[in-house]
Every structure is written in C-alpha cells, then in structure tokens.
Amino acid sequence: MGNVIRSIGILRLGALGDICLTVPLVRLLQKHLPQTEIYWIISRPLYSLVEGLSNVKFIVIDKPKTIADYWGCYLQFKSYYFDALLVPQATLRSNILCALTRAKVKYGYGKLHSRDLQRWFVNKTVTAKPEHLVESFLRFAEPFGIFDKEIDWRLPVEESDREWAKSQLASFPGKWVAICPGASKVERNWLSERYAAVVNQLKKQWDFNVVLIGGTSSLEKKMAQEISDQLDAPSLNLVGKSSLKRLTALLNEVDVLLSPDTGPLHIAQAMGTPVVGLYAVAPPEKTGPYFSQRWVVNKYPLAVKTILKKDPAKVSWHERVHSSNAMKLIEVSEVVSKLDELFSELFSKSG
C-alpha cells in the first residue's frame, strides 16, 4: 500500500470471544499508525464490550437478516470510504457487508481460513497459519508493514463497573474462583454435577469462594442453579445479572476462571486473570485461553479419535467434534489436578 493511510475499517461483528480477540489488532494498528483513523463495524449487542475503546470510531449495526436490513446497512455505510477494509471474519453475512462497504483495498483471509466465498468479496488476502485466532487477527496488520506480535488487550472498564464488581465480591472475603458453566454452543458445555464435584473436592484443600457467571439464557440459569444446589458451601450466583462491562470488571477482580470454550474465557485473559479451560470440541491451540494454555484440560485429540474415528494428527485445522459426548471425556480428577496446580502457584494452601 501507499505510505499515507488515512483510514482503516475493521469489519468484525461478533461473536463475544472474537470481539475480544480483535482488540489486540486495533491496539497494534494504533501503536504503529497513530495518525490513521480506525473504524470498527460491529454488531449492536457486542458494542457494549468495547464501548469507550480509545481513538476508535464505531459503526454500530444490527445484524442484517433480510434484504431490507442489508439495504439499511448500505445506506449507513455510504458516507464512509476507507483506504483499507480489514475483514477478519469469513461468514456469508460479513462477506455481503464487505461488498456493501466502500474501500480502496479490502483484505480477507487466504485459503486456509477463507469460508463462504470470502475471496470473491475481497481483492487482497492475508496468509494466516494454523495458529491461535488472536495471532491470525494480527496478520491483518502485516500489509501495513507491521509484524509486531505484541498482545495489548486492555478492555475499557468504567470505575462504576469496577465498584459494582467489588461490592458483589465483598459478601465473602478471600479468594474467588469464577465458574462460567454455559457456553454459547451447548455442545461445549461440561456437566453441572462435575463442576460441583470439582469445587467440593478442592474446598477441602483450599479456602476460596465461588461466583457463577453467565448470560441470560434459561439453560445457563438452570446449570448455575444445579451447581449451586450441589455445592457444600454457599456460592454467589450472578448468572444473567451483569452487563458485559460489569462482567469484564468482575473477571478482573476474581483470582481464577473455570470455563469451557466461550466468550468470558477470553475476557478473563484480556484482564490478566488465569483460566482453566475445558476443551474437547475444538483445539485449544486455536481458540483456547491465550496466556493460560498450560492450564487447559484438552480432550480434543481423544474426541477426534474416539468420536470422529479420525487421526488427530491429520484432521483439518477447522475440524470440530460436534457431539454431546465430547465434553463428557473430561474427568473431574483432571480438572481438580489443573486447578490444584494453578492454586499452588497463585496462593498458599490454607492452614
């Protein structure tokens, strides 16, 4: 590209975890191109997570579903023209929105990550490798001569949200473990009784409190109640009771998060909170907690072998184990072992 880059648009609508993983790309562009205006096309429900991100101009849209919706997006985009549009999201919806956006150059994924005919809608591609999603997102800075891989994840949090989080945890003094039992996809959920068993076993060795977190779905609330009912000690149930900003502040305050592959896991990493991740449906090397890979319970290879009847070493980077039996491969003892090891590093055993 030319030396003068006045504006860059980023088209990444969702989901929650992916929005979180896009922030380091934004920060990297800002660091190396301080005079360039950065725009982010984002879906309305997830905008609240990154609202207040410094020096970013957001174009907030409702996810289009009908021709009329897409026409509305076209009208909304008409007043913008970017020197470059980055599209680190290969879905049919984002590809159509890419076509409706005016830009001198449009960057999408290369062959490995491109889907839903994305390469028909862009005129330049970036070459991502079999790597973590956050690293593949950072590849979109390379066309501008930026090969720095610094992960600057700072999420904007208001002081009022921090105070709310602190007030919630003030009910029980001491260390806190957050549990996010419900994933955005049901196949990634572990079993309620196993979460409870893990906590009950570890409470005999470590002195910590439990806060349950999650969204507003009936399944998430049901799982949280099931876990709470089976715990030997009281817990704090905040499932469905916090905004994304408050959830971010809460995950900054707790000591550890126990979670399957879902959005709050990445928020915790962004806030510097260690995570014990539970993985069997997707490879954690791609979607796992970036700074907490050593704490992951990884049954993905076993799930590929026993459920898909395939060789884990030969499957596609995009292979998923779409089975309700995958997460059942994760045993209570394995999670207890990972948490016990992590606790040993974080704080001393209670006397």
mmCIF file of C-alpha atoms in Angstrom:
data_model
loop_
_atom_site.group_PDB
_atom_site.id
_atom_site.type_symbol
_atom_site.label_atom_id
_atom_site.label_comp_id
_atom_site.label_asym_id
_atom_site.label_seq_id
_atom_site.Cartn_x
_atom_site.Cartn_y
_atom_site.Cartn_z
ATOM 1 C CA MET A 1 0.000 0.000 0.000
ATOM 2 C CA GLY A 2 0.987 3.650 -0.285
ATOM 3 C CA ASN A 3 2.669 5.444 2.577
ATOM 4 C CA VAL A 4 -0.332 7.568 3.505
ATOM 5 C CA ILE A 5 -3.066 5.558 5.195
ATOM 6 C CA ARG A 6 -5.719 7.946 6.397
ATOM 7 C CA SER A 7 -8.358 5.444 7.468
ATOM 8 C CA ILE A 8 -8.734 1.733 8.169
ATOM 9 C CA GLY A 9 -12.049 -0.014 8.656
ATOM 10 C CA ILE A 10 -12.370 -3.285 10.550
ATOM 11 C CA LEU A 11 -15.427 -5.421 9.884
ATOM 12 C CA ARG A 12 -15.878 -7.820 12.787
ATOM 13 C CA LEU A 13 -19.443 -8.201 14.048
ATOM 14 C CA GLY A 14 -19.119 -10.976 16.621
ATOM 15 C CA ALA A 15 -19.144 -13.264 18.499
ATOM 16 C CA LEU A 16 -18.251 -12.184 22.042
ATOM 17 C CA GLY A 17 -14.931 -14.018 22.218
ATOM 18 C CA ASP A 18 -13.937 -12.917 18.727
ATOM 19 C CA ILE A 19 -14.726 -9.282 19.514
ATOM 20 C CA CYS A 20 -12.405 -9.580 22.485
ATOM 21 C CA LEU A 21 -9.732 -11.202 20.307
ATOM 22 C CA THR A 22 -9.951 -8.333 17.798
ATOM 23 C CA VAL A 23 -8.908 -5.695 20.336
ATOM 24 C CA PRO A 24 -5.154 -6.513 20.112
ATOM 25 C CA LEU A 25 -5.334 -5.896 16.345
ATOM 26 C CA VAL A 26 -6.884 -2.490 16.979
ATOM 27 C CA ARG A 27 -4.255 -1.641 19.593
ATOM 28 C CA LEU A 28 -1.453 -2.771 17.272
ATOM 29 C CA LEU A 29 -2.665 -0.589 14.404
ATOM 30 C CA GLN A 30 -2.983 2.379 16.752
ATOM 31 C CA LYS A 31 0.541 1.857 18.058
ATOM 32 C CA HIS A 32 2.193 1.798 14.630
ATOM 33 C CA LEU A 33 -0.189 4.076 12.698
ATOM 34 C CA PRO A 34 -1.013 6.801 15.236
ATOM 35 C CA GLN A 35 -2.229 9.251 12.574
ATOM 36 C CA THR A 36 -4.621 6.767 10.958
ATOM 37 C CA GLU A 37 -8.307 6.856 11.824
ATOM 38 C CA ILE A 38 -9.558 3.444 12.916
ATOM 39 C CA TYR A 39 -13.194 2.485 12.334
ATOM 40 C CA TRP A 40 -14.863 -0.683 13.588
ATOM 41 C CA ILE A 41 -18.076 -2.073 12.109
ATOM 42 C CA ILE A 42 -19.622 -4.061 14.961
ATOM 43 C CA SER A 43 -22.980 -5.551 15.947
ATOM 44 C CA ARG A 44 -25.060 -3.630 18.462
ATOM 45 C CA PRO A 45 -25.260 -6.215 21.301
ATOM 46 C CA LEU A 46 -21.473 -6.636 21.460
ATOM 47 C CA TYR A 47 -20.585 -2.976 21.072
ATOM 48 C CA SER A 48 -21.058 -2.514 24.810
ATOM 49 C CA LEU A 49 -17.989 -4.684 25.493
ATOM 50 C CA VAL A 50 -15.631 -2.316 23.666
ATOM 51 C CA GLU A 51 -17.527 0.959 24.028
ATOM 52 C CA GLY A 52 -15.048 3.561 25.178
ATOM 53 C CA LEU A 53 -12.073 1.971 23.411
ATOM 54 C CA SER A 54 -9.839 4.980 22.897
ATOM 55 C CA ASN A 55 -9.498 6.583 19.463
ATOM 56 C CA VAL A 56 -11.807 4.144 17.674
ATOM 57 C CA LYS A 57 -14.836 5.274 15.700
ATOM 58 C CA PHE A 58 -17.536 2.623 15.861
ATOM 59 C CA ILE A 59 -20.111 1.968 13.171
ATOM 60 C CA VAL A 60 -22.737 0.066 15.128
ATOM 61 C CA ILE A 61 -25.246 -2.036 13.199
ATOM 62 C CA ASP A 62 -27.979 -4.536 13.859
ATOM 63 C CA LYS A 63 -27.054 -7.849 12.265
ATOM 64 C CA PRO A 64 -28.889 -7.900 8.918
ATOM 65 C CA LYS A 65 -31.228 -10.780 8.160
ATOM 66 C CA THR A 66 -33.367 -9.528 5.281
ATOM 67 C CA ILE A 67 -32.730 -7.686 2.020
ATOM 68 C CA ALA A 68 -34.214 -4.582 3.636
ATOM 69 C CA ASP A 69 -31.743 -4.930 6.508
ATOM 70 C CA TYR A 70 -28.805 -5.104 4.114
ATOM 71 C CA TRP A 71 -30.125 -2.082 2.241
ATOM 72 C CA GLY A 72 -30.203 -0.213 5.541
ATOM 73 C CA CYS A 73 -26.563 -1.156 6.158
ATOM 74 C CA TYR A 74 -25.643 0.038 2.667
ATOM 75 C CA LEU A 75 -27.228 3.405 3.367
ATOM 76 C CA GLN A 76 -25.422 3.569 6.710
ATOM 77 C CA PHE A 77 -22.067 2.776 5.070
ATOM 78 C CA LYS A 78 -22.455 5.228 2.159
ATOM 79 C CA SER A 79 -20.849 8.125 3.984
ATOM 80 C CA TYR A 80 -17.640 6.177 4.686
ATOM 81 C CA TYR A 81 -14.699 5.420 2.414
ATOM 82 C CA PHE A 82 -11.642 3.624 3.790
ATOM 83 C CA ASP A 83 -8.115 3.374 2.466
ATOM 84 C CA ALA A 84 -8.294 -0.234 3.638
ATOM 85 C CA LEU A 85 -11.026 -2.506 4.958
ATOM 86 C CA LEU A 86 -9.958 -5.474 7.095
ATOM 87 C CA VAL A 87 -12.378 -8.401 7.316
ATOM 88 C CA PRO A 88 -11.127 -10.954 9.878
ATOM 89 C CA GLN A 89 -14.480 -12.759 9.745
ATOM 90 C CA ALA A 90 -15.331 -15.192 6.967
ATOM 91 C CA THR A 91 -19.099 -15.636 7.089
ATOM 92 C CA LEU A 92 -21.694 -15.051 4.412
ATOM 93 C CA ARG A 93 -23.145 -12.094 6.345
ATOM 94 C CA SER A 94 -19.792 -10.368 6.786
ATOM 95 C CA ASN A 95 -18.878 -11.077 3.162
ATOM 96 C CA ILE A 96 -22.035 -9.365 1.923
ATOM 97 C CA LEU A 97 -21.403 -6.428 4.251
ATOM 98 C CA CYS A 98 -17.881 -6.256 2.878
ATOM 99 C CA ALA A 99 -19.341 -5.870 -0.611
ATOM 100 C CA LEU A 100 -21.540 -3.026 0.649
ATOM 101 C CA THR A 101 -18.615 -1.153 2.196
ATOM 102 C CA ARG A 102 -16.590 1.330 0.168
ATOM 103 C CA ALA A 103 -12.813 0.925 0.413
ATOM 104 C CA LYS A 104 -9.750 1.280 -1.801
ATOM 105 C CA VAL A 105 -8.487 -2.163 -0.747
ATOM 106 C CA LYS A 106 -10.348 -4.970 1.020
ATOM 107 C CA TYR A 107 -8.379 -7.612 2.922
ATOM 108 C CA GLY A 108 -9.769 -11.045 3.756
ATOM 109 C CA TYR A 109 -8.341 -14.408 4.711
ATOM 110 C CA GLY A 110 -6.223 -16.577 2.452
ATOM 111 C CA LYS A 111 -7.047 -20.151 1.512
ATOM 112 C CA LEU A 112 -6.654 -21.762 4.953
ATOM 113 C CA HIS A 113 -9.178 -19.578 6.794
ATOM 114 C CA SER A 114 -11.408 -18.302 3.981
ATOM 115 C CA ARG A 115 -15.010 -19.544 4.007
ATOM 116 C CA ASP A 116 -18.366 -18.758 2.424
ATOM 117 C CA LEU A 117 -16.689 -17.476 -0.754
ATOM 118 C CA GLN A 118 -14.941 -14.631 1.074
ATOM 119 C CA ARG A 119 -12.242 -14.430 -1.590
ATOM 120 C CA TRP A 120 -14.898 -13.301 -4.082
ATOM 121 C CA PHE A 121 -15.630 -10.232 -1.959
ATOM 122 C CA VAL A 122 -12.077 -9.021 -1.235
ATOM 123 C CA ASN A 123 -9.209 -8.029 -3.512
ATOM 124 C CA LYS A 124 -6.318 -8.793 -1.163
ATOM 125 C CA THR A 125 -5.704 -11.641 1.278
ATOM 126 C CA VAL A 126 -3.569 -12.199 4.351
ATOM 127 C CA THR A 127 -1.897 -15.529 4.946
ATOM 128 C CA ALA A 128 -2.753 -16.913 8.358
ATOM 129 C CA LYS A 129 -1.219 -20.167 9.559
ATOM 130 C CA PRO A 130 -2.594 -22.908 11.826
ATOM 131 C CA GLU A 131 -2.326 -20.640 14.855
ATOM 132 C CA HIS A 132 -4.367 -19.071 17.611
ATOM 133 C CA LEU A 133 -7.178 -16.826 16.426
ATOM 134 C CA VAL A 134 -5.682 -13.741 18.046
ATOM 135 C CA GLU A 135 -2.487 -14.337 16.068
ATOM 136 C CA SER A 136 -4.424 -14.800 12.836
ATOM 137 C CA PHE A 137 -6.180 -11.481 13.512
ATOM 138 C CA LEU A 138 -2.821 -9.742 13.986
ATOM 139 C CA ARG A 139 -1.878 -10.899 10.478
ATOM 140 C CA PHE A 140 -4.197 -8.190 9.179
ATOM 141 C CA ALA A 141 -1.621 -5.612 10.285
ATOM 142 C CA GLU A 142 1.102 -7.121 8.097
ATOM 143 C CA PRO A 143 0.029 -5.427 4.815
ATOM 144 C CA PHE A 144 0.964 -2.143 6.510
ATOM 145 C CA GLY A 145 4.451 -3.395 7.341
ATOM 146 C CA ILE A 146 3.529 -4.221 10.933
ATOM 147 C CA PHE A 147 4.945 -7.564 12.068
ATOM 148 C CA ASP A 148 4.974 -6.783 15.777
ATOM 149 C CA LYS A 149 3.073 -9.513 17.672
ATOM 150 C CA GLU A 150 2.558 -7.638 20.935
ATOM 151 C CA ILE A 151 -0.750 -8.544 22.579
ATOM 152 C CA ASP A 152 -2.190 -5.364 24.091
ATOM 153 C CA TRP A 153 -5.625 -6.420 25.280
ATOM 154 C CA ARG A 154 -6.768 -3.565 27.514
ATOM 155 C CA LEU A 155 -10.557 -3.537 27.590
ATOM 156 C CA PRO A 156 -12.272 -0.303 28.645
ATOM 157 C CA VAL A 157 -13.994 -0.527 32.030
ATOM 158 C CA GLU A 158 -15.747 2.294 33.863
ATOM 159 C CA GLU A 159 -14.999 2.957 37.514
ATOM 160 C CA SER A 160 -18.683 2.416 38.344
ATOM 161 C CA ASP A 161 -18.439 -1.117 36.934
ATOM 162 C CA ARG A 162 -15.322 -1.798 38.985
ATOM 163 C CA GLU A 163 -17.111 -0.620 42.116
ATOM 164 C CA TRP A 164 -20.077 -2.865 41.300
ATOM 165 C CA ALA A 165 -17.797 -5.889 40.922
ATOM 166 C CA LYS A 166 -16.014 -5.185 44.188
ATOM 167 C CA SER A 167 -19.307 -4.742 46.017
ATOM 168 C CA GLN A 168 -20.575 -8.111 44.768
ATOM 169 C CA LEU A 169 -17.484 -9.948 45.972
ATOM 170 C CA ALA A 170 -17.413 -8.122 49.297
ATOM 171 C CA SER A 171 -20.074 -10.526 50.601
ATOM 172 C CA PHE A 172 -17.422 -13.196 51.172
ATOM 173 C CA PRO A 173 -13.849 -12.081 51.927
ATOM 174 C CA GLY A 174 -10.956 -14.033 50.483
ATOM 175 C CA LYS A 175 -10.031 -15.643 47.197
ATOM 176 C CA TRP A 176 -12.513 -16.059 44.357
ATOM 177 C CA VAL A 177 -12.965 -18.634 41.607
ATOM 178 C CA ALA A 178 -15.445 -17.746 38.878
ATOM 179 C CA ILE A 179 -17.227 -20.533 37.025
ATOM 180 C CA CYS A 180 -18.843 -19.903 33.650
ATOM 181 C CA PRO A 181 -20.746 -23.161 33.065
ATOM 182 C CA GLY A 182 -22.709 -22.243 29.945
ATOM 183 C CA ALA A 183 -21.040 -21.870 26.549
ATOM 184 C CA SER A 184 -22.585 -20.142 23.548
ATOM 185 C CA LYS A 185 -22.855 -23.575 21.908
ATOM 186 C CA VAL A 186 -24.437 -26.323 24.003
ATOM 187 C CA GLU A 187 -22.043 -28.988 22.733
ATOM 188 C CA ARG A 188 -19.226 -27.173 24.567
ATOM 189 C CA ASN A 189 -20.917 -27.388 27.975
ATOM 190 C CA TRP A 190 -19.500 -29.607 30.690
ATOM 191 C CA LEU A 191 -21.730 -31.315 33.275
ATOM 192 C CA SER A 192 -23.184 -29.407 36.235
ATOM 193 C CA GLU A 193 -22.534 -32.227 38.691
ATOM 194 C CA ARG A 194 -18.884 -32.364 37.675
ATOM 195 C CA TYR A 195 -18.374 -28.652 38.293
ATOM 196 C CA ALA A 196 -19.844 -29.136 41.761
ATOM 197 C CA ALA A 197 -17.659 -32.177 42.405
ATOM 198 C CA VAL A 198 -14.530 -30.215 41.461
ATOM 199 C CA VAL A 199 -15.374 -27.383 43.842
ATOM 200 C CA ASN A 200 -16.320 -29.687 46.701
ATOM 201 C CA GLN A 201 -13.063 -31.622 46.402
ATOM 202 C CA LEU A 202 -10.870 -28.534 46.248
ATOM 203 C CA LYS A 203 -12.660 -26.744 49.089
ATOM 204 C CA LYS A 204 -11.208 -29.397 51.388
ATOM 205 C CA GLN A 205 -7.695 -28.232 50.483
ATOM 206 C CA TRP A 206 -8.073 -24.578 49.564
ATOM 207 C CA ASP A 207 -10.008 -21.692 51.018
ATOM 208 C CA PHE A 208 -11.835 -19.927 48.172
ATOM 209 C CA ASN A 209 -15.255 -18.602 47.246
ATOM 210 C CA VAL A 210 -17.238 -19.392 44.095
ATOM 211 C CA VAL A 211 -19.100 -16.964 41.856
ATOM 212 C CA LEU A 212 -21.186 -18.314 38.980
ATOM 213 C CA ILE A 213 -21.304 -16.129 35.870
ATOM 214 C CA GLY A 214 -23.032 -16.244 32.502
ATOM 215 C CA GLY A 215 -25.741 -14.869 30.271
ATOM 216 C CA THR A 216 -29.496 -14.715 30.464
ATOM 217 C CA SER A 217 -30.451 -17.976 28.736
ATOM 218 C CA SER A 218 -32.634 -20.434 30.606
ATOM 219 C CA LEU A 219 -30.017 -23.172 30.167
ATOM 220 C CA GLU A 220 -27.275 -21.078 31.753
ATOM 221 C CA LYS A 221 -29.516 -20.225 34.687
ATOM 222 C CA LYS A 222 -30.506 -23.880 35.052
ATOM 223 C CA MET A 223 -26.891 -25.056 35.085
ATOM 224 C CA ALA A 224 -25.887 -22.404 37.603
ATOM 225 C CA GLN A 225 -28.709 -23.410 39.931
ATOM 226 C CA GLU A 226 -27.811 -27.097 39.599
ATOM 227 C CA ILE A 227 -24.209 -26.364 40.511
ATOM 228 C CA SER A 228 -25.175 -24.133 43.414
ATOM 229 C CA ASP A 229 -27.557 -26.761 44.788
ATOM 230 C CA GLN A 230 -24.806 -29.391 44.850
ATOM 231 C CA LEU A 231 -22.089 -27.301 46.481
ATOM 232 C CA ASP A 232 -21.152 -27.969 50.086
ATOM 233 C CA ALA A 233 -20.692 -24.247 50.783
ATOM 234 C CA PRO A 234 -22.637 -21.133 49.738
ATOM 235 C CA SER A 235 -21.834 -19.553 46.378
ATOM 236 C CA LEU A 236 -22.642 -16.281 44.632
ATOM 237 C CA ASN A 237 -24.872 -16.678 41.577
ATOM 238 C CA LEU A 238 -24.580 -13.745 39.149
ATOM 239 C CA VAL A 239 -25.691 -15.591 36.015
ATOM 240 C CA GLY A 240 -27.796 -13.223 33.932
ATOM 241 C CA LYS A 241 -27.270 -10.367 36.380
ATOM 242 C CA SER A 242 -24.459 -8.356 34.815
ATOM 243 C CA SER A 243 -23.792 -6.273 31.724
ATOM 244 C CA LEU A 244 -20.745 -7.023 29.572
ATOM 245 C CA LYS A 245 -18.899 -4.138 31.213
ATOM 246 C CA ARG A 246 -19.713 -5.410 34.683
ATOM 247 C CA LEU A 247 -18.755 -8.940 33.683
ATOM 248 C CA THR A 248 -15.413 -7.600 32.473
ATOM 249 C CA ALA A 249 -14.870 -5.790 35.760
ATOM 250 C CA LEU A 250 -15.837 -8.904 37.713
ATOM 251 C CA LEU A 251 -13.390 -11.083 35.784
ATOM 252 C CA ASN A 252 -10.709 -8.546 36.627
ATOM 253 C CA GLU A 253 -11.429 -8.966 40.341
ATOM 254 C CA VAL A 254 -11.553 -12.773 40.643
ATOM 255 C CA ASP A 255 -8.429 -14.901 41.019
ATOM 256 C CA VAL A 256 -9.276 -17.717 38.582
ATOM 257 C CA LEU A 257 -11.878 -18.566 35.947
ATOM 258 C CA LEU A 258 -13.024 -22.122 35.215
ATOM 259 C CA SER A 259 -14.754 -22.204 31.850
ATOM 260 C CA PRO A 260 -15.421 -24.083 28.633
ATOM 261 C CA ASP A 261 -14.737 -22.541 25.218
ATOM 262 C CA THR A 262 -16.840 -19.373 25.369
ATOM 263 C CA GLY A 263 -16.555 -15.569 25.346
ATOM 264 C CA PRO A 264 -15.917 -14.789 29.048
ATOM 265 C CA LEU A 265 -12.833 -17.003 28.892
ATOM 266 C CA HIS A 266 -11.182 -14.516 26.520
ATOM 267 C CA ILE A 267 -12.383 -11.539 28.553
ATOM 268 C CA ALA A 268 -10.659 -13.040 31.595
ATOM 269 C CA GLN A 269 -7.433 -13.371 29.627
ATOM 270 C CA ALA A 270 -7.716 -9.771 28.488
ATOM 271 C CA MET A 271 -7.989 -8.710 32.128
ATOM 272 C CA GLY A 272 -4.987 -10.795 33.176
ATOM 273 C CA THR A 273 -6.960 -13.450 35.054
ATOM 274 C CA PRO A 274 -5.676 -17.035 34.700
ATOM 275 C CA VAL A 275 -8.092 -19.543 33.197
ATOM 276 C CA VAL A 276 -8.551 -23.285 33.448
ATOM 277 C CA GLY A 277 -10.182 -24.017 30.102
ATOM 278 C CA LEU A 278 -12.195 -27.135 29.301
ATOM 279 C CA TYR A 279 -11.800 -28.239 25.673
ATOM 280 C CA ALA A 280 -12.994 -31.209 23.642
ATOM 281 C CA VAL A 281 -14.980 -29.793 20.709
ATOM 282 C CA ALA A 282 -12.281 -27.508 19.243
ATOM 283 C CA PRO A 283 -8.483 -27.373 19.540
ATOM 284 C CA PRO A 284 -7.408 -25.017 22.347
ATOM 285 C CA GLU A 285 -4.339 -24.113 20.298
ATOM 286 C CA LYS A 286 -6.767 -22.176 18.085
ATOM 287 C CA THR A 287 -9.485 -20.918 20.433
ATOM 288 C CA GLY A 288 -8.146 -21.555 23.933
ATOM 289 C CA PRO A 289 -7.127 -19.063 26.642
ATOM 290 C CA TYR A 290 -4.102 -17.450 25.008
ATOM 291 C CA PHE A 291 -1.987 -16.887 28.112
ATOM 292 C CA SER A 292 -3.246 -19.963 30.011
ATOM 293 C CA GLN A 293 -2.634 -22.817 27.585
ATOM 294 C CA ARG A 294 -0.752 -24.767 30.244
ATOM 295 C CA TRP A 295 -3.884 -24.878 32.401
ATOM 296 C CA VAL A 296 -6.181 -26.254 29.688
ATOM 297 C CA VAL A 297 -7.757 -29.694 30.049
ATOM 298 C CA ASN A 298 -7.529 -30.771 26.419
ATOM 299 C CA LYS A 299 -9.585 -33.775 25.326
ATOM 300 C CA TYR A 300 -9.913 -32.635 21.714
ATOM 301 C CA PRO A 301 -7.439 -35.220 20.347
ATOM 302 C CA LEU A 302 -9.238 -38.011 22.218
ATOM 303 C CA ALA A 303 -12.624 -36.777 20.996
ATOM 304 C CA VAL A 304 -11.388 -36.740 17.397
ATOM 305 C CA LYS A 305 -10.051 -40.265 17.777
ATOM 306 C CA THR A 306 -12.924 -41.898 19.668
ATOM 307 C CA ILE A 307 -15.954 -39.985 18.365
ATOM 308 C CA LEU A 308 -14.960 -38.973 14.839
ATOM 309 C CA LYS A 309 -12.789 -42.072 14.334
ATOM 310 C CA LYS A 310 -10.081 -39.920 12.763
ATOM 311 C CA ASP A 311 -6.379 -39.389 13.330
ATOM 312 C CA PRO A 312 -5.954 -36.177 15.398
ATOM 313 C CA ALA A 313 -2.644 -35.509 13.648
ATOM 314 C CA LYS A 314 -4.274 -35.490 10.216
ATOM 315 C CA VAL A 315 -7.577 -33.643 10.672
ATOM 316 C CA SER A 316 -8.202 -30.180 9.258
ATOM 317 C CA TRP A 317 -7.402 -27.163 11.417
ATOM 318 C CA HIS A 318 -11.123 -26.360 11.219
ATOM 319 C CA GLU A 319 -12.309 -29.802 12.374
ATOM 320 C CA ARG A 320 -14.844 -29.751 15.213
ATOM 321 C CA VAL A 321 -16.303 -32.597 17.249
ATOM 322 C CA HIS A 322 -19.995 -31.780 17.082
ATOM 323 C CA SER A 323 -21.145 -34.282 19.686
ATOM 324 C CA SER A 324 -22.714 -34.014 23.121
ATOM 325 C CA ASN A 325 -20.349 -36.793 24.220
ATOM 326 C CA ALA A 326 -17.157 -34.827 23.576
ATOM 327 C CA MET A 327 -17.132 -32.804 26.801
ATOM 328 C CA LYS A 328 -18.029 -35.901 28.811
ATOM 329 C CA LEU A 329 -14.495 -37.108 28.142
ATOM 330 C CA ILE A 330 -13.233 -34.515 30.641
ATOM 331 C CA GLU A 331 -12.931 -36.142 34.069
ATOM 332 C CA VAL A 332 -13.352 -34.425 37.428
ATOM 333 C CA SER A 333 -9.895 -35.573 38.535
ATOM 334 C CA GLU A 334 -8.246 -33.853 35.564
ATOM 335 C CA VAL A 335 -9.854 -30.513 36.335
ATOM 336 C CA VAL A 336 -9.048 -30.851 40.040
ATOM 337 C CA SER A 337 -5.411 -31.521 39.140
ATOM 338 C CA LYS A 338 -5.137 -28.448 36.904
ATOM 339 C CA LEU A 339 -6.793 -26.157 39.438
ATOM 340 C CA ASP A 340 -4.694 -27.545 42.278
ATOM 341 C CA GLU A 341 -1.537 -26.893 40.276
ATOM 342 C CA LEU A 342 -2.662 -23.363 39.444
ATOM 343 C CA PHE A 343 -3.678 -22.632 43.034
ATOM 344 C CA SER A 344 -0.218 -23.767 44.172
ATOM 345 C CA GLU A 345 1.300 -21.018 42.056
ATOM 346 C CA LEU A 346 -1.217 -18.324 42.971
ATOM 347 C CA PHE A 347 -1.615 -18.695 46.702
ATOM 348 C CA SER A 348 -0.579 -20.818 49.656
ATOM 349 C CA LYS A 349 -2.652 -23.664 50.992
ATOM 350 C CA SER A 350 -4.906 -22.701 53.864
ATOM 351 C CA GLY A 351 -3.876 -23.930 57.223
#
